[in-house]
Structures are given as structure tokens and as C-alpha cells.
Amino acid sequence: MASVPPAQSELISADQPQSDLVLALPKGRILQEAMPLVRAAGIEPEAAFDDPGSRKLQFDTNIPGLRIIRVRAFDVATFVAFGAAHLGIAGNDVLMEFDYPEIYAPLDLKIGHCRLSLAEPEDLAREDDPQSWSHVRVATKYPNLTGRYFAARGVQAECVKLNGAMELAPALGLCPRIVDLVSTGSTLRANGLREVAVLTQITSRLIVNRAAFKTYPDQVGGWVERFQNALGAADAA
């Protein structure tokens, strides 16, 4: 039997130390709400994390063996599902859209509150009867979630995938209706649109890779417990 080259032998050695755990955090508004919980759990990222001029995407922390990556909100679930990150924070809109079986979401962090809503132009909404729909054409960032919602109601949904500027779709004739995240509704109103249905309420969750949870139960489970304690302290405050 051929001998294993030294470099490969080092990689597969039983004495090889465990790789760092990676926590994936979403860019944008949710990050601002998430960081108090992250810090309450005892995690303090390196200074570059809070430097708006920094181009870094991964960061050391005060915890040996724990790194943070900062990625688009939609990508957090993908990094965790494929094991590139072991833990993350993601909205349940993303979790429902991708429905990765590799992801376990043990904690609702009660941040990032918004809703996923169906909206249409005001003049259409005044005359429209959703009960009469058999087919709808919808612009959305969530084609899978939207398709399942309408299928459960016996409506065939033709979903046009957009990643932003959803409110332009009805005005420019792309789609008469949209499904998008809504917080205050001000953007819809500014573009002459009205909510006509709420598909689901959204909050952000702590998510973990199932295989990592089994492989490193003490480390990954310990961070789940820390976040649970941080959440309990925040609720009690």
C-alpha cells in the first residue's frame, strides 16, 4: 500500500486540532440589532469589525477558536447549511425560502421583526377579490416561499425573481403584484401600493449546522446556551 505524503498525513492525523468555529452574521439592519446579543453572549470582534472603512469579511474575536464572517443576509443560511460556518443568525424568511435540512434553528432571537406581505397598486386593491384568484403573477425575492403559499390556497403563482426595487414591478408593467418584506409600510405607500395579505411574520433566528452540532456538541451547544442566556437577560431587562 502506497504511503501517504507527509502533507496529507498531517491533514488527516487524529492529533490534528479542531478548526475554528465560524459564526456567520448578516450585513445591514439586522446586524445592528444582533450585535447587542452577540456581545451579551461574550463575543467581542476585533476592531476592524466596527470600522466602516474596513474591507475585511472575516474577523477574529476575543474567544480563541471562534471567528466571525459578515455576509449578505441571504447567504448566511447557505454558509451554515454547507458547513462553511457552524453557527449564524438568519431571518426565518431566508430559512423558509431555502428550507435547508442541514440547518437547525434552536432559538428565536426576537430581533428583525417584519412581515412578508403581498401588495398591489391602490387602484387594483380597491376592486380586487383575492378569493377569486386562480392565477397570479408576482415579483418577489422569495419564489419558493411564495409559490408554496399560493399553492396551499389553490392558486397558481408565476413568480418573477427580483433581488430589489420590487415596488417598481407594478408601475413598469412587469408584474401587477409583489411579495416583499414590510416593516412600516412607508415604502409601499410611497409607491402607491397597498398590503392585501401577510404571508408570514419574520424574526431572526440563531441557526446551527446539524452535523457540526453532532460533531462538536460541547462547543456548538455551549454557544447556543450562551445566546439563550443572553436572550433571557435581554427579556428580563
Coordinates of N, CA and C in Angstrom, one line a residue:
M1 N 0.8 -1.2 0.0 CA 0.0 0.0 0.0 C 0.9 1.2 0.0
A2 N 0.6 2.2 -0.9 CA 1.4 3.4 -1.0 C 1.3 4.2 0.3
S3 N 2.5 4.8 0.6 CA 2.5 5.7 1.8 C 1.8 7.0 1.5
V4 N 1.2 7.6 2.6 CA 0.5 8.9 2.4 C 1.6 10.0 2.5
P5 N 1.6 10.9 1.5 CA 2.5 12.0 1.6 C 2.4 12.8 2.9
P6 N 3.5 13.3 3.4 CA 3.6 14.0 4.7 C 2.5 15.0 4.9
A7 N 2.3 15.9 3.8 CA 1.4 17.0 4.0 C 0.0 16.5 4.2
Q8 N -0.4 15.5 3.4 CA -1.7 14.9 3.6 C -1.9 14.2 4.9
S9 N -0.8 13.5 5.4 CA -0.8 12.8 6.6 C -1.1 13.8 7.8
E10 N -0.5 15.0 7.7 CA -0.8 16.0 8.7 C -2.3 16.4 8.7
L11 N -2.9 16.4 7.5 CA -4.3 16.9 7.5 C -5.2 15.8 8.1
I12 N -4.9 14.6 8.0 CA -5.9 13.5 8.4 C -5.4 12.9 9.8
S13 N -4.4 13.5 10.4 CA -3.9 12.9 11.6 C -5.0 13.1 12.7
A14 N -5.1 12.1 13.6 CA -6.0 12.2 14.7 C -5.7 13.2 15.7
D15 N -4.4 13.6 15.6 CA -3.9 14.7 16.6 C -4.2 16.1 16.1
Q16 N -4.7 16.2 14.8 CA -4.9 17.5 14.2 C -5.9 18.3 15.1
P17 N -5.6 19.5 15.5 CA -6.5 20.3 16.4 C -7.8 20.6 15.6
Q18 N -8.9 20.8 16.3 CA -10.2 21.2 15.7 C -10.0 22.6 15.0
S19 N -10.6 22.7 13.8 CA -10.7 24.0 13.2 C -11.5 25.0 14.0
D20 N -11.3 26.3 13.8 CA -12.0 27.3 14.4 C -13.5 27.2 14.1
L21 N -14.4 27.5 15.1 CA -15.8 27.6 14.8 C -16.0 29.0 14.1
V22 N -17.0 29.0 13.2 CA -17.3 30.2 12.5 C -18.7 30.6 12.7
L23 N -18.9 31.9 13.1 CA -20.2 32.4 13.3 C -20.5 33.4 12.1
A24 N -21.6 33.1 11.4 CA -21.9 34.0 10.2 C -23.0 35.0 10.6
L25 N -22.7 36.3 10.4 CA -23.6 37.3 10.7 C -24.1 38.1 9.5
P26 N -25.3 38.5 9.4 CA -25.8 39.2 8.2 C -25.4 40.7 8.2
K27 N -25.1 41.2 7.0 CA -24.9 42.6 6.9 C -26.2 43.4 7.1
G28 N -26.1 44.7 7.3 CA -27.3 45.6 7.2 C -28.0 45.7 8.5
R29 N -29.3 46.0 8.4 CA -30.1 46.4 9.6 C -30.1 45.4 10.7
I30 N -30.2 44.1 10.3 CA -30.3 43.0 11.3 C -29.0 43.0 12.1
L31 N -27.9 43.3 11.5 CA -26.6 43.2 12.3 C -26.6 44.2 13.4
Q32 N -27.2 45.4 13.2 CA -27.2 46.3 14.3 C -28.1 45.8 15.5
E33 N -29.1 45.1 15.2 CA -30.0 44.5 16.3 C -29.3 43.3 16.9
A34 N -28.5 42.6 16.1 CA -27.9 41.3 16.6 C -26.7 41.5 17.5
M35 N -26.0 42.6 17.2 CA -24.7 42.8 18.0 C -24.8 42.9 19.5
P36 N -25.9 43.5 20.0 CA -26.0 43.5 21.5 C -26.1 42.1 22.0
L37 N -26.8 41.2 21.3 CA -26.9 39.8 21.8 C -25.6 39.1 21.6
V38 N -24.9 39.3 20.5 CA -23.6 38.7 20.3 C -22.7 39.1 21.4
R39 N -22.6 40.4 21.7 CA -21.7 40.8 22.8 C -22.2 40.3 24.1
A40 N -23.5 40.3 24.4 CA -24.0 39.7 25.6 C -23.7 38.3 25.8
A41 N -23.5 37.6 24.7 CA -23.1 36.2 24.7 C -21.6 36.0 25.0
G42 N -20.9 37.2 25.1 CA -19.5 37.1 25.4 C -18.5 37.2 24.2
I43 N -19.1 37.6 23.0 CA -18.2 37.6 21.8 C -17.9 39.1 21.5
E44 N -16.7 39.4 21.4 CA -16.3 40.8 21.0 C -15.3 40.6 19.8
P45 N -15.8 41.1 18.6 CA -15.0 41.0 17.4 C -13.8 42.0 17.5
E46 N -12.8 41.8 16.6 CA -11.7 42.7 16.5 C -12.1 44.0 16.0
A47 N -11.3 45.1 16.2 CA -11.6 46.4 16.0 C -12.1 46.7 14.6
A48 N -11.5 45.9 13.6 CA -11.9 46.2 12.2 C -13.4 45.9 11.9
F49 N -14.0 45.1 12.7 CA -15.4 44.7 12.5 C -16.3 46.0 12.6
D50 N -15.9 47.0 13.4 CA -16.7 48.2 13.6 C -16.2 49.4 12.8
D51 N -15.2 49.1 12.0 CA -14.5 50.1 11.2 C -15.3 50.2 9.8
P52 N -16.0 51.3 9.5 CA -16.8 51.3 8.3 C -15.9 51.3 7.0
G53 N -14.6 51.7 7.2 CA -13.7 51.7 6.1 C -13.0 50.4 5.8
S54 N -13.2 49.4 6.7 CA -12.6 48.1 6.6 C -13.2 47.3 5.5
R55 N -12.4 46.6 4.7 CA -12.9 45.7 3.6 C -12.9 44.3 4.0
K56 N -12.6 44.0 5.3 CA -12.5 42.6 5.7 C -13.9 42.0 5.8
L57 N -13.9 40.7 5.5 CA -15.2 39.9 5.6 C -15.1 38.9 6.7
Q58 N -14.0 38.6 7.3 CA -13.9 37.7 8.4 C -13.0 38.3 9.5
F59 N -13.4 37.9 10.7 CA -12.8 38.7 11.8 C -12.5 37.7 13.0
D60 N -11.3 38.0 13.6 CA -11.0 37.3 14.9 C -11.9 37.9 16.0
T61 N -12.0 37.1 17.1 CA -12.8 37.6 18.2 C -11.9 37.4 19.5
N62 N -12.5 37.8 20.6 CA -11.8 37.7 21.9 C -11.8 36.2 22.3
I63 N -12.6 35.4 21.6 CA -12.7 34.0 22.0 C -11.7 33.1 21.1
P64 N -10.7 32.5 21.7 CA -9.8 31.6 20.9 C -10.6 30.5 20.2
G65 N -10.4 30.4 18.9 CA -11.1 29.3 18.2 C -12.5 29.7 17.7
L66 N -12.8 31.0 17.8 CA -14.1 31.5 17.2 C -13.9 32.7 16.3
R67 N -14.3 32.6 15.1 CA -14.2 33.7 14.1 C -15.6 34.1 13.7
I68 N -15.7 35.3 13.2 CA -16.9 35.8 12.6 C -16.7 36.1 11.2
I69 N -17.8 35.8 10.4 CA -17.8 36.2 9.0 C -19.0 37.1 8.8
R70 N -18.9 38.1 8.0 CA -20.1 39.0 7.7 C -20.4 38.9 6.3
V71 N -21.7 38.4 6.0 CA -22.1 38.2 4.6 C -23.5 38.7 4.4
R72 N -24.0 38.6 3.2 CA -25.4 39.1 2.9 C -26.3 38.2 3.6
A73 N -27.4 38.8 4.0 CA -28.4 38.0 4.8 C -28.8 36.7 4.2
F74 N -29.1 36.7 2.9 CA -29.5 35.5 2.2 C -28.4 34.5 2.2
D75 N -27.1 34.9 2.3 CA -26.0 33.9 2.2 C -25.7 33.3 3.5
V76 N -26.2 33.8 4.7 CA -25.9 33.2 6.0 C -26.3 31.8 6.0
A77 N -27.5 31.5 5.6 CA -28.1 30.2 5.6 C -27.3 29.2 4.7
T78 N -26.8 29.7 3.6 CA -26.0 28.8 2.7 C -24.7 28.5 3.3
F79 N -24.0 29.5 3.9 CA -22.7 29.2 4.6 C -22.9 28.2 5.7
V80 N -24.0 28.3 6.5 CA -24.2 27.3 7.6 C -24.7 26.0 7.0
A81 N -25.5 25.9 6.1 CA -26.0 24.7 5.5 C -24.9 23.8 5.0
F82 N -23.9 24.4 4.3 CA -22.9 23.7 3.7 C -21.6 23.5 4.6
G83 N -21.7 24.0 5.8 CA -20.7 23.7 6.8 C -19.5 24.7 6.8
A84 N -19.6 25.7 5.9 CA -18.5 26.7 5.9 C -18.6 27.6 7.2
A85 N -19.7 27.7 7.7 CA -19.9 28.3 9.0 C -20.7 27.3 9.9
H86 N -20.4 27.4 11.2 CA -21.1 26.4 12.1 C -22.3 27.0 12.8
L87 N -22.3 28.3 13.0 CA -23.5 29.0 13.5 C -23.8 30.2 12.7
G88 N -25.0 30.8 12.9 CA -25.3 32.0 12.2 C -26.5 32.6 12.7
I89 N -26.8 33.8 12.2 CA -28.1 34.5 12.5 C -28.8 34.8 11.2
A90 N -30.0 34.3 11.1 CA -30.7 34.4 9.8 C -32.2 34.6 10.1
G91 N -32.9 35.4 9.2 CA -34.3 35.5 9.3 C -35.1 34.3 8.9
N92 N -36.2 34.1 9.5 CA -36.9 32.9 9.1 C -37.5 33.0 7.7
D93 N -37.5 34.2 7.1 CA -37.9 34.3 5.7 C -36.8 33.5 4.8
V94 N -35.6 33.7 5.1 CA -34.5 33.0 4.4 C -34.6 31.5 4.7
L95 N -34.8 31.1 5.9 CA -34.9 29.7 6.3 C -36.0 29.0 5.5
M96 N -37.2 29.7 5.5 CA -38.3 29.1 4.8 C -38.1 29.1 3.3
E97 N -37.4 30.1 2.7 CA -37.2 30.1 1.3 C -36.3 29.0 0.8
F98 N -35.2 28.7 1.6 CA -34.3 27.7 1.1 C -34.6 26.3 1.7
D99 N -35.2 26.3 2.9 CA -35.6 25.0 3.6 C -34.5 24.0 3.6
Y100 N -33.3 24.4 4.0 CA -32.2 23.5 4.1 C -32.4 22.5 5.2
P101 N -32.3 21.2 4.9 CA -32.5 20.2 6.0 C -31.2 20.2 6.9
E102 N -30.1 20.7 6.4 CA -28.9 20.7 7.2 C -28.9 21.8 8.3
I103 N -29.9 22.6 8.4 CA -29.9 23.7 9.4 C -30.9 23.4 10.5
Y104 N -30.4 23.6 11.7 CA -31.3 23.5 12.9 C -31.4 25.0 13.5
A105 N -32.6 25.4 13.8 CA -32.8 26.8 14.3 C -33.3 26.7 15.7
P106 N -32.5 26.6 16.7 CA -32.9 26.3 18.1 C -33.5 27.6 18.8
L107 N -33.1 28.8 18.3 CA -33.5 30.0 19.1 C -34.1 31.0 18.2
D108 N -35.3 31.5 18.6 CA -35.8 32.8 18.0 C -35.3 33.9 18.8
L109 N -34.4 34.7 18.2 CA -33.8 35.8 18.9 C -34.6 37.1 19.1
K110 N -35.8 37.1 18.5 CA -36.8 38.1 18.7 C -36.3 39.5 18.2
I111 N -35.5 39.5 17.2 CA -35.0 40.7 16.5 C -35.4 40.6 15.0
G112 N -35.2 41.8 14.4 CA -35.5 41.8 12.9 C -37.0 41.6 12.6
H113 N -37.8 42.1 13.5 CA -39.3 42.0 13.3 C -39.7 42.7 12.0
C114 N -40.4 41.9 11.2 CA -41.1 42.5 10.0 C -42.0 41.4 9.5
R115 N -42.6 41.6 8.3 CA -43.5 40.6 7.8 C -43.3 40.5 6.3
L116 N -43.7 39.4 5.8 CA -43.6 39.1 4.3 C -45.0 39.3 3.8
S117 N -45.2 40.3 2.9 CA -46.6 40.6 2.5 C -46.7 40.7 1.0
L118 N -48.0 40.4 0.6 CA -48.4 40.6 -0.8 C -49.0 42.0 -0.9
A119 N -48.5 42.7 -1.9 CA -49.0 44.1 -2.2 C -49.3 44.3 -3.6
E120 N -50.2 45.2 -3.9 CA -50.6 45.6 -5.2 C -51.0 47.0 -5.3
P121 N -51.1 47.6 -6.5 CA -51.4 49.0 -6.6 C -52.8 49.4 -6.0
E122 N -52.9 50.6 -5.4 CA -54.1 51.0 -4.7 C -55.3 50.9 -5.6
D123 N -55.2 51.3 -6.9 CA -56.4 51.2 -7.7 C -56.9 49.8 -8.0
L124 N -55.9 48.8 -8.1 CA -56.3 47.4 -8.2 C -56.8 46.9 -6.9
A125 N -56.3 47.2 -5.8 CA -56.7 46.7 -4.5 C -58.1 47.1 -4.2
R126 N -58.6 48.3 -4.7 CA -59.9 48.7 -4.4 C -61.0 47.8 -5.0
E127 N -60.6 47.2 -6.1 CA -61.6 46.3 -6.8 C -61.3 44.8 -6.7
D128 N -60.1 44.5 -6.2 CA -59.7 43.1 -6.3 C -60.3 42.2 -5.2
D129 N -60.5 41.0 -5.6 CA -61.0 40.0 -4.7 C -60.1 38.8 -4.7
P130 N -59.2 38.7 -3.7 CA -58.2 37.6 -3.7 C -58.9 36.2 -3.7
Q131 N -60.1 36.1 -3.2 CA -60.8 34.8 -3.2 C -61.1 34.3 -4.6
S132 N -61.1 35.2 -5.6 CA -61.4 34.8 -6.9 C -60.2 34.4 -7.8
W133 N -59.0 34.6 -7.2 CA -57.8 34.3 -8.0 C -57.6 32.8 -8.3
S134 N -57.2 32.5 -9.5 CA -56.8 31.1 -9.8 C -55.3 31.2 -10.3
H135 N -54.9 32.3 -10.7 CA -53.5 32.5 -11.2 C -53.1 33.9 -10.9
V136 N -51.8 34.0 -10.4 CA -51.3 35.4 -10.1 C -49.8 35.4 -10.6
R137 N -49.4 36.6 -11.1 CA -48.1 36.9 -11.5 C -47.5 37.8 -10.5
V138 N -46.4 37.4 -9.8 CA -45.9 38.1 -8.7 C -44.3 38.3 -8.8
A139 N -43.9 39.5 -8.5 CA -42.4 39.8 -8.4 C -42.0 39.6 -7.0
T140 N -40.9 38.8 -6.8 CA -40.5 38.6 -5.4 C -39.1 38.1 -5.3
K141 N -38.5 38.2 -4.2 CA -37.2 37.7 -3.9 C -37.4 36.2 -3.3
Y142 N -38.6 35.8 -3.1 CA -38.9 34.6 -2.4 C -39.8 33.7 -3.3
P143 N -39.3 33.2 -4.4 CA -40.2 32.4 -5.3 C -40.7 31.1 -4.7
N144 N -39.8 30.4 -3.9 CA -40.2 29.2 -3.3 C -41.3 29.3 -2.2
L145 N -41.0 30.3 -1.3 CA -42.0 30.5 -0.2 C -43.3 31.0 -0.8
T146 N -43.2 31.9 -1.8 CA -44.4 32.5 -2.4 C -45.2 31.4 -3.1
G147 N -44.5 30.6 -3.8 CA -45.2 29.5 -4.6 C -45.9 28.6 -3.6
R148 N -45.3 28.2 -2.5 CA -45.9 27.3 -1.5 C -47.2 28.0 -0.9
Y149 N -47.1 29.3 -0.6 CA -48.2 30.0 0.0 C -49.4 29.9 -0.9
F150 N -49.2 30.2 -2.2 CA -50.4 30.3 -3.1 C -50.8 28.8 -3.4
A151 N -49.9 27.9 -3.6 CA -50.3 26.5 -3.8 C -51.2 26.0 -2.7
A152 N -51.0 26.3 -1.5 CA -51.8 25.9 -0.4 C -53.2 26.4 -0.4
R153 N -53.4 27.5 -1.2 CA -54.7 28.1 -1.4 C -55.3 27.9 -2.8
G154 N -54.7 26.9 -3.5 CA -55.2 26.5 -4.8 C -55.0 27.5 -5.9
V155 N -54.0 28.4 -5.7 CA -53.7 29.4 -6.7 C -52.4 29.1 -7.4
Q156 N -52.3 29.2 -8.7 CA -51.1 29.0 -9.4 C -50.3 30.3 -9.4
A157 N -49.1 30.3 -8.9 CA -48.3 31.6 -8.9 C -47.2 31.5 -9.9
E158 N -47.1 32.5 -10.7 CA -46.0 32.7 -11.6 C -45.1 33.8 -10.9
C159 N -43.9 33.3 -10.4 CA -43.1 34.2 -9.7 C -41.9 34.7 -10.5
V160 N -41.8 36.0 -10.6 CA -40.7 36.6 -11.3 C -39.6 37.0 -10.2
K161 N -38.4 36.4 -10.3 CA -37.4 36.7 -9.3 C -36.8 38.0 -9.5
L162 N -36.9 38.8 -8.4 CA -36.1 40.1 -8.4 C -35.4 40.1 -7.0
N163 N -34.3 40.8 -7.0 CA -33.5 40.9 -5.8 C -33.6 42.3 -5.1
G164 N -34.3 43.2 -5.7 CA -34.5 44.5 -5.1 C -35.4 45.4 -6.0
A165 N -35.7 46.6 -5.5 CA -36.6 47.5 -6.2 C -37.9 46.9 -6.7
M166 N -38.4 46.0 -5.8 CA -39.7 45.3 -6.0 C -40.8 46.2 -6.4
E167 N -40.9 47.4 -5.7 CA -42.0 48.3 -5.8 C -42.2 48.8 -7.3
L168 N -41.1 48.7 -8.1 CA -41.2 49.2 -9.5 C -41.9 48.3 -10.4
A169 N -42.0 47.0 -10.0 CA -42.6 46.0 -10.9 C -44.0 46.3 -11.3
P170 N -44.9 46.7 -10.4 CA -46.3 47.0 -10.9 C -46.3 48.3 -11.8
A171 N -45.6 49.3 -11.4 CA -45.6 50.6 -12.1 C -45.1 50.5 -13.5
L172 N -44.1 49.6 -13.7 CA -43.5 49.4 -15.0 C -44.1 48.2 -15.8
G173 N -45.1 47.6 -15.3 CA -45.8 46.6 -16.0 C -45.2 45.2 -16.0
L174 N -44.2 45.0 -15.1 CA -43.5 43.7 -15.0 C -44.5 42.7 -14.4
C175 N -45.0 43.0 -13.2 CA -46.0 42.2 -12.5 C -47.0 43.1 -11.8
P176 N -48.2 42.7 -11.8 CA -49.2 43.6 -11.1 C -49.1 43.5 -9.5
R177 N -48.4 42.5 -9.0 CA -48.4 42.3 -7.6 C -46.9 41.9 -7.2
I178 N -46.6 42.2 -5.9 CA -45.3 41.9 -5.4 C -45.4 41.2 -4.0
V179 N -44.4 40.4 -3.7 CA -44.3 39.8 -2.3 C -43.0 40.3 -1.8
D180 N -43.0 41.0 -0.7 CA -41.7 41.6 -0.2 C -41.8 41.8 1.3
L181 N -40.6 42.0 1.9 CA -40.6 42.3 3.3 C -41.2 43.7 3.6
V182 N -41.9 43.8 4.6 CA -42.5 45.1 5.0 C -42.3 45.3 6.5
S183 N -41.8 46.5 6.8 CA -41.7 46.9 8.2 C -42.7 47.9 8.6
T184 N -42.6 49.1 8.2 CA -43.6 50.2 8.5 C -44.6 50.3 7.4
G185 N -44.3 49.9 6.2 CA -45.2 50.0 5.0 C -45.0 51.4 4.3
S186 N -44.1 52.2 4.8 CA -44.0 53.5 4.2 C -43.5 53.4 2.7
T187 N -42.6 52.5 2.4 CA -42.1 52.4 1.1 C -43.2 51.9 0.1
L188 N -44.1 51.0 0.6 CA -45.2 50.7 -0.2 C -46.1 51.9 -0.5
R189 N -46.4 52.6 0.5 CA -47.3 53.7 0.3 C -46.7 54.8 -0.6
A190 N -45.4 55.0 -0.4 CA -44.7 56.0 -1.3 C -44.8 55.6 -2.8
N191 N -45.0 54.3 -3.0 CA -45.0 53.9 -4.4 C -46.4 53.4 -4.8
G192 N -47.4 53.9 -4.1 CA -48.8 53.7 -4.5 C -49.3 52.2 -4.3
L193 N -48.7 51.5 -3.4 CA -49.0 50.1 -3.2 C -49.7 49.9 -1.8
R194 N -50.5 48.8 -1.8 CA -51.2 48.5 -0.5 C -51.1 47.0 -0.2
E195 N -50.8 46.7 1.1 CA -50.8 45.3 1.5 C -52.1 44.7 1.4
V196 N -52.2 43.5 0.9 CA -53.5 42.9 0.8 C -53.5 41.5 1.5
A197 N -52.3 41.0 1.9 CA -52.2 39.8 2.6 C -50.8 39.7 3.3
V198 N -50.7 39.0 4.4 CA -49.5 38.8 5.1 C -49.2 37.3 5.0
L199 N -48.1 36.9 4.3 CA -47.7 35.5 4.2 C -47.2 35.0 5.5
T200 N -46.3 35.7 6.2 CA -45.8 35.2 7.4 C -45.1 36.4 8.2
Q201 N -45.0 36.2 9.5 CA -44.3 37.2 10.3 C -42.8 36.7 10.4
I202 N -41.9 37.7 10.4 CA -40.5 37.4 10.3 C -39.8 37.8 11.6
T203 N -38.9 37.0 12.1 CA -37.9 37.3 13.1 C -36.6 36.6 12.8
S204 N -35.5 37.0 13.4 CA -34.2 36.3 13.1 C -34.0 35.2 14.1
R205 N -33.3 34.2 13.7 CA -33.1 33.0 14.5 C -31.6 32.7 14.6
L206 N -31.2 32.1 15.7 CA -29.8 31.5 15.8 C -29.9 30.2 15.1
I207 N -29.0 30.0 14.1 CA -29.1 28.7 13.4 C -27.7 28.0 13.5
V208 N -27.7 26.7 13.4 CA -26.5 25.9 13.5 C -26.5 24.8 12.5
N209 N -25.4 24.4 12.1 CA -25.2 23.3 11.1 C -25.4 22.0 11.9
R210 N -26.3 21.1 11.5 CA -26.7 19.9 12.2 C -25.5 19.0 12.4
A211 N -24.7 18.9 11.4 CA -23.5 18.0 11.5 C -22.5 18.5 12.5
A212 N -22.3 19.9 12.5 CA -21.4 20.5 13.5 C -21.9 20.3 14.9
F213 N -23.3 20.4 15.1 CA -23.8 20.2 16.4 C -23.6 18.8 16.9
K214 N -23.6 17.8 16.0 CA -23.3 16.4 16.4 C -21.8 16.2 16.6
T215 N -21.0 16.8 15.8 CA -19.5 16.6 15.8 C -18.9 17.4 17.0
Y216 N -19.4 18.6 17.3 CA -18.8 19.4 18.4 C -20.0 19.8 19.3
P217 N -20.6 18.9 20.0 CA -21.8 19.2 20.8 C -21.5 20.1 21.9
D218 N -20.3 20.0 22.6 CA -20.0 20.9 23.7 C -19.8 22.3 23.2
Q219 N -19.0 22.5 22.1 CA -18.7 23.8 21.7 C -19.9 24.5 21.1
V220 N -20.5 23.8 20.1 CA -21.7 24.4 19.4 C -22.8 24.6 20.4
G221 N -23.1 23.5 21.2 CA -24.2 23.6 22.2 C -23.9 24.6 23.2
G222 N -22.6 24.8 23.6 CA -22.3 25.8 24.5 C -22.7 27.2 24.1
W223 N -22.5 27.5 22.8 CA -22.8 28.8 22.2 C -24.3 29.0 22.1
V224 N -25.0 27.9 21.8 CA -26.5 28.0 21.8 C -27.0 28.4 23.2
E225 N -26.4 27.8 24.3 CA -26.7 28.1 25.6 C -26.4 29.5 26.0
R226 N -25.2 30.0 25.5 CA -24.8 31.4 25.8 C -25.8 32.4 25.2
F227 N -26.2 32.1 24.0 CA -27.2 33.0 23.3 C -28.5 32.9 24.0
Q228 N -28.9 31.8 24.5 CA -30.2 31.6 25.2 C -30.1 32.4 26.5
N229 N -29.0 32.4 27.2 CA -28.9 33.2 28.4 C -28.9 34.7 28.1
A230 N -28.2 35.1 27.0 CA -28.2 36.5 26.6 C -29.6 37.0 26.3
L231 N -30.4 36.1 25.6 CA -31.7 36.4 25.3 C -32.6 36.6 26.5
G232 N -32.4 35.7 27.5 CA -33.2 35.7 28.7 C -32.9 37.0 29.5
A233 N -31.6 37.4 29.5 CA -31.2 38.6 30.2 C -31.8 39.8 29.6
A234 N -31.9 39.8 28.2 CA -32.5 40.9 27.5 C -34.0 41.0 27.8
D235 N -34.6 39.9 27.8 CA -36.1 39.9 28.1 C -36.3 40.3 29.5
A236 N -35.4 40.1 30.5 CA -35.6 40.4 31.9 C -35.3 41.9 32.1
A237 N -34.6 42.5 31.2 CA -34.1 43.9 31.4 C -35.3 44.9 31.3

